[in-house]
Tab-separated table of C-alpha atoms in Angstrom:
chain	number	residue	atom	x	y	z
A	49	UNK	CA	0.000	0.000	0.000
A	50	UNK	CA	1.203	3.508	-0.745
A	51	UNK	CA	0.544	6.267	1.778
A	52	UNK	CA	-0.199	9.657	0.257
A	53	UNK	CA	0.106	12.810	2.351
A	54	UNK	CA	-0.195	16.503	1.625
A	55	UNK	CA	-2.609	18.536	3.743
A	56	UNK	CA	-1.679	19.047	7.394
A	57	UNK	CA	-5.191	18.290	8.657
A	58	UNK	CA	-5.505	15.004	6.718
A	59	UNK	CA	-4.248	11.559	7.776
A	60	UNK	CA	-0.442	11.542	7.871
A	61	UNK	CA	-0.493	15.339	7.637
A	62	UNK	CA	2.362	15.427	10.136
A	63	UNK	CA	4.621	14.336	7.256
A	64	UNK	CA	4.063	17.716	5.587
A	65	UNK	CA	6.698	20.422	6.010
A	66	UNK	CA	3.823	22.714	6.933
A	67	UNK	CA	2.951	20.661	10.034
A	68	UNK	CA	3.348	22.711	13.189
A	69	UNK	CA	6.212	20.747	14.724
A	70	UNK	CA	8.982	23.181	15.658
A	71	UNK	CA	12.638	22.230	15.447
A	72	UNK	CA	15.917	23.465	16.906
A	73	UNK	CA	18.984	23.165	14.696
A	74	UNK	CA	22.368	24.632	15.623
A	75	UNK	CA	20.751	26.518	18.492
A	76	UNK	CA	18.185	28.221	16.255
A	77	UNK	CA	14.433	27.744	16.648
A	78	UNK	CA	12.319	27.157	13.545
A	79	UNK	CA	8.510	27.042	13.631
A	80	UNK	CA	8.339	24.370	10.928
A	81	UNK	CA	10.590	22.460	8.559
A	82	UNK	CA	9.266	24.749	5.811
A	83	UNK	CA	10.595	27.819	7.645
A	84	UNK	CA	13.990	26.107	8.063
A	85	UNK	CA	14.187	24.967	4.448
A	86	UNK	CA	13.108	28.263	2.878
A	87	UNK	CA	15.488	30.319	5.049
A	88	UNK	CA	18.452	28.185	4.073
A	89	UNK	CA	18.070	29.240	0.457
A	90	UNK	CA	19.610	32.553	1.553
A	91	UNK	CA	22.464	31.445	3.836
A	92	UNK	CA	25.573	33.025	2.327
A	93	UNK	CA	23.506	34.397	-0.549
A	94	UNK	CA	22.761	37.888	-1.814
A	95	UNK	CA	19.892	38.560	0.584
A	96	UNK	CA	20.597	37.213	4.061
A	97	UNK	CA	17.984	39.604	5.485
A	98	UNK	CA	15.393	37.241	3.996
A	99	UNK	CA	16.388	34.675	6.634
A	100	UNK	CA	15.023	36.836	9.460
A	101	UNK	CA	11.852	37.565	7.489
A	102	UNK	CA	11.278	33.867	6.945
A	103	UNK	CA	11.950	33.033	10.611
A	104	UNK	CA	9.339	35.620	11.625
A	105	UNK	CA	6.751	34.478	9.078
A	106	UNK	CA	3.495	33.673	10.856
A	107	UNK	CA	2.727	30.589	8.754
A	108	UNK	CA	4.691	28.053	6.719
A	109	UNK	CA	2.834	29.267	3.624
A	110	UNK	CA	4.118	32.786	4.253
A	111	UNK	CA	7.651	31.422	4.784
A	112	UNK	CA	7.399	29.569	1.470
A	113	UNK	CA	6.119	32.660	-0.317
A	114	UNK	CA	9.078	34.732	0.911
A	115	UNK	CA	11.550	31.958	0.123
A	116	UNK	CA	10.308	31.476	-3.421
A	117	UNK	CA	10.064	35.172	-4.260
A	118	UNK	CA	13.678	35.919	-5.237
A	119	UNK	CA	15.449	32.875	-6.712
A	120	UNK	CA	18.176	35.115	-8.173
A	121	UNK	CA	19.197	35.937	-4.567
A	122	UNK	CA	19.521	32.334	-3.373
A	123	UNK	CA	22.865	30.950	-2.348
A	124	UNK	CA	24.971	29.820	-5.301
A	125	UNK	CA	25.225	26.202	-4.118
A	126	UNK	CA	21.488	25.751	-3.454
A	127	UNK	CA	20.992	22.924	-5.945
A	128	UNK	CA	23.879	21.044	-4.329
A	129	UNK	CA	22.696	21.398	-0.725
A	130	UNK	CA	18.891	21.522	-0.841
A	131	UNK	CA	18.372	17.768	-0.411
A	132	UNK	CA	20.671	17.707	2.610
A	133	UNK	CA	18.955	20.765	4.131
A	134	UNK	CA	15.568	19.088	3.720
A	135	UNK	CA	16.861	15.787	5.151
A	136	UNK	CA	18.343	17.572	8.173
A	137	UNK	CA	15.094	19.417	8.881
A	138	UNK	CA	12.901	16.340	8.443
A	139	UNK	CA	15.177	14.127	10.558
A	140	UNK	CA	15.253	16.718	13.331
A	141	UNK	CA	11.462	17.032	13.273
A	142	UNK	CA	10.885	13.305	13.662
A	143	UNK	CA	13.656	12.903	16.256
A	144	UNK	CA	12.215	15.800	18.308
A	145	UNK	CA	8.566	14.745	18.430
A	146	UNK	CA	7.854	11.254	19.780
A	147	UNK	CA	4.198	11.373	18.724
A	148	UNK	CA	4.906	11.821	15.030
A	149	UNK	CA	7.945	9.544	15.187
A	150	UNK	CA	5.554	6.783	16.298
A	151	UNK	CA	3.252	7.576	13.370
A	152	UNK	CA	6.181	7.418	10.956
A	153	UNK	CA	7.424	4.108	12.338
A	154	UNK	CA	3.887	2.698	12.191
A	155	UNK	CA	4.024	2.968	8.392
A	156	UNK	CA	6.328	-0.047	8.242
A	157	UNK	CA	7.796	-0.370	4.772
A	158	UNK	CA	4.995	1.475	2.994
A	159	UNK	CA	5.909	3.880	0.225
A	160	UNK	CA	5.314	7.481	1.305
A	161	UNK	CA	4.320	10.006	-1.347
A	162	UNK	CA	3.801	13.739	-1.067
A	163	UNK	CA	0.585	14.110	-3.038
A	164	UNK	CA	1.204	17.655	-4.240
A	165	UNK	CA	-0.729	18.339	-7.423
A	166	UNK	CA	1.735	21.039	-8.508
A	167	UNK	CA	5.162	19.938	-7.270
A	168	UNK	CA	6.890	17.400	-9.501
A	169	UNK	CA	10.203	17.587	-7.624
A	170	UNK	CA	9.278	17.251	-3.932
A	171	UNK	CA	5.939	15.572	-4.656
A	172	UNK	CA	4.294	13.369	-7.234
A	173	UNK	CA	2.550	16.097	-9.216
A	174	UNK	CA	-0.952	16.023	-10.628
A	175	UNK	CA	-0.344	12.927	-12.779
A	176	UNK	CA	1.763	11.213	-10.062
A	177	UNK	CA	4.839	11.047	-12.293
A	178	UNK	CA	6.899	13.405	-10.097
A	179	UNK	CA	10.163	12.599	-8.335
A	180	UNK	CA	8.666	12.548	-4.802
A	181	UNK	CA	11.915	13.687	-3.184
A	182	UNK	CA	10.160	14.585	0.095
A	183	UNK	CA	8.584	11.143	0.332
A	184	UNK	CA	11.986	9.565	-0.341
A	185	UNK	CA	13.607	11.675	2.372
A	186	UNK	CA	10.917	10.751	4.896
A	187	UNK	CA	11.373	7.044	4.086
A	188	UNK	CA	15.130	7.500	4.531
A	189	UNK	CA	14.520	9.228	7.875
A	190	UNK	CA	12.239	6.355	8.912
A	191	UNK	CA	15.103	3.915	8.293
A	192	UNK	CA	17.594	6.175	10.078
A	193	UNK	CA	15.349	6.337	13.152
A	194	UNK	CA	15.054	2.546	13.202
A	195	UNK	CA	18.826	2.224	13.186
A	196	UNK	CA	19.147	4.756	15.998
A	197	UNK	CA	16.811	2.774	18.251
A	198	UNK	CA	18.593	1.130	21.217
A	199	UNK	CA	18.280	-2.396	19.845
A	200	UNK	CA	20.404	-1.352	16.852
A	201	UNK	CA	23.093	0.771	18.481
A	202	UNK	CA	26.519	-0.307	19.569
A	203	UNK	CA	26.963	-0.298	23.325
A	204	UNK	CA	30.124	-0.531	25.357
A	205	UNK	CA	29.832	-3.161	28.059
A	206	UNK	CA	32.547	-3.261	30.711
A	207	UNK	CA	33.879	-6.584	31.979
A	208	UNK	CA	35.089	-7.015	35.520
A	209	UNK	CA	37.495	-4.403	36.797
A	210	UNK	CA	40.166	-7.090	37.219
A	211	UNK	CA	40.057	-7.993	33.551
A	212	UNK	CA	39.985	-4.370	32.308
A	213	UNK	CA	38.258	-5.478	29.144
A	214	UNK	CA	35.712	-3.690	27.061
A	215	UNK	CA	33.704	-5.575	24.511
A	216	UNK	CA	31.386	-4.366	21.839
A	217	UNK	CA	27.919	-5.817	21.972
A	218	UNK	CA	25.496	-5.338	19.128
């Protein structure tokens, strides 16, 4: 089964970048992943004042509108870093909010698709032929979270003090 998401108030709406799940990255507070993503278009670019405007935007839609307004002022390496920026924001969101992390993990191995009718890069587009990069990132984050769970992390286990041994236990 494929899980489609798009609107925040619909099932699986928490997967949307517009969902109201704030994140902290590098000591900076962001209202949503959309705020974080849009602001990072301007880091080191020609219009760094846009970052503050985006951070103060009252809604993720407003943040997106500001971020999309001046593509000629975006950072020069945007096409190289935008997938990483999105991944970092999405991972932080799901690592910071146990409730939506549980929803994500409950999807098992299902394919996740952003059902945007207009976005053929981040979503599937109207005819569902789009690249679905956001869905791919969320599925990648789902796998990353699984591997970070205690049953999958390496732990140091000390032997007796006399033996002074440390063994790795998976």
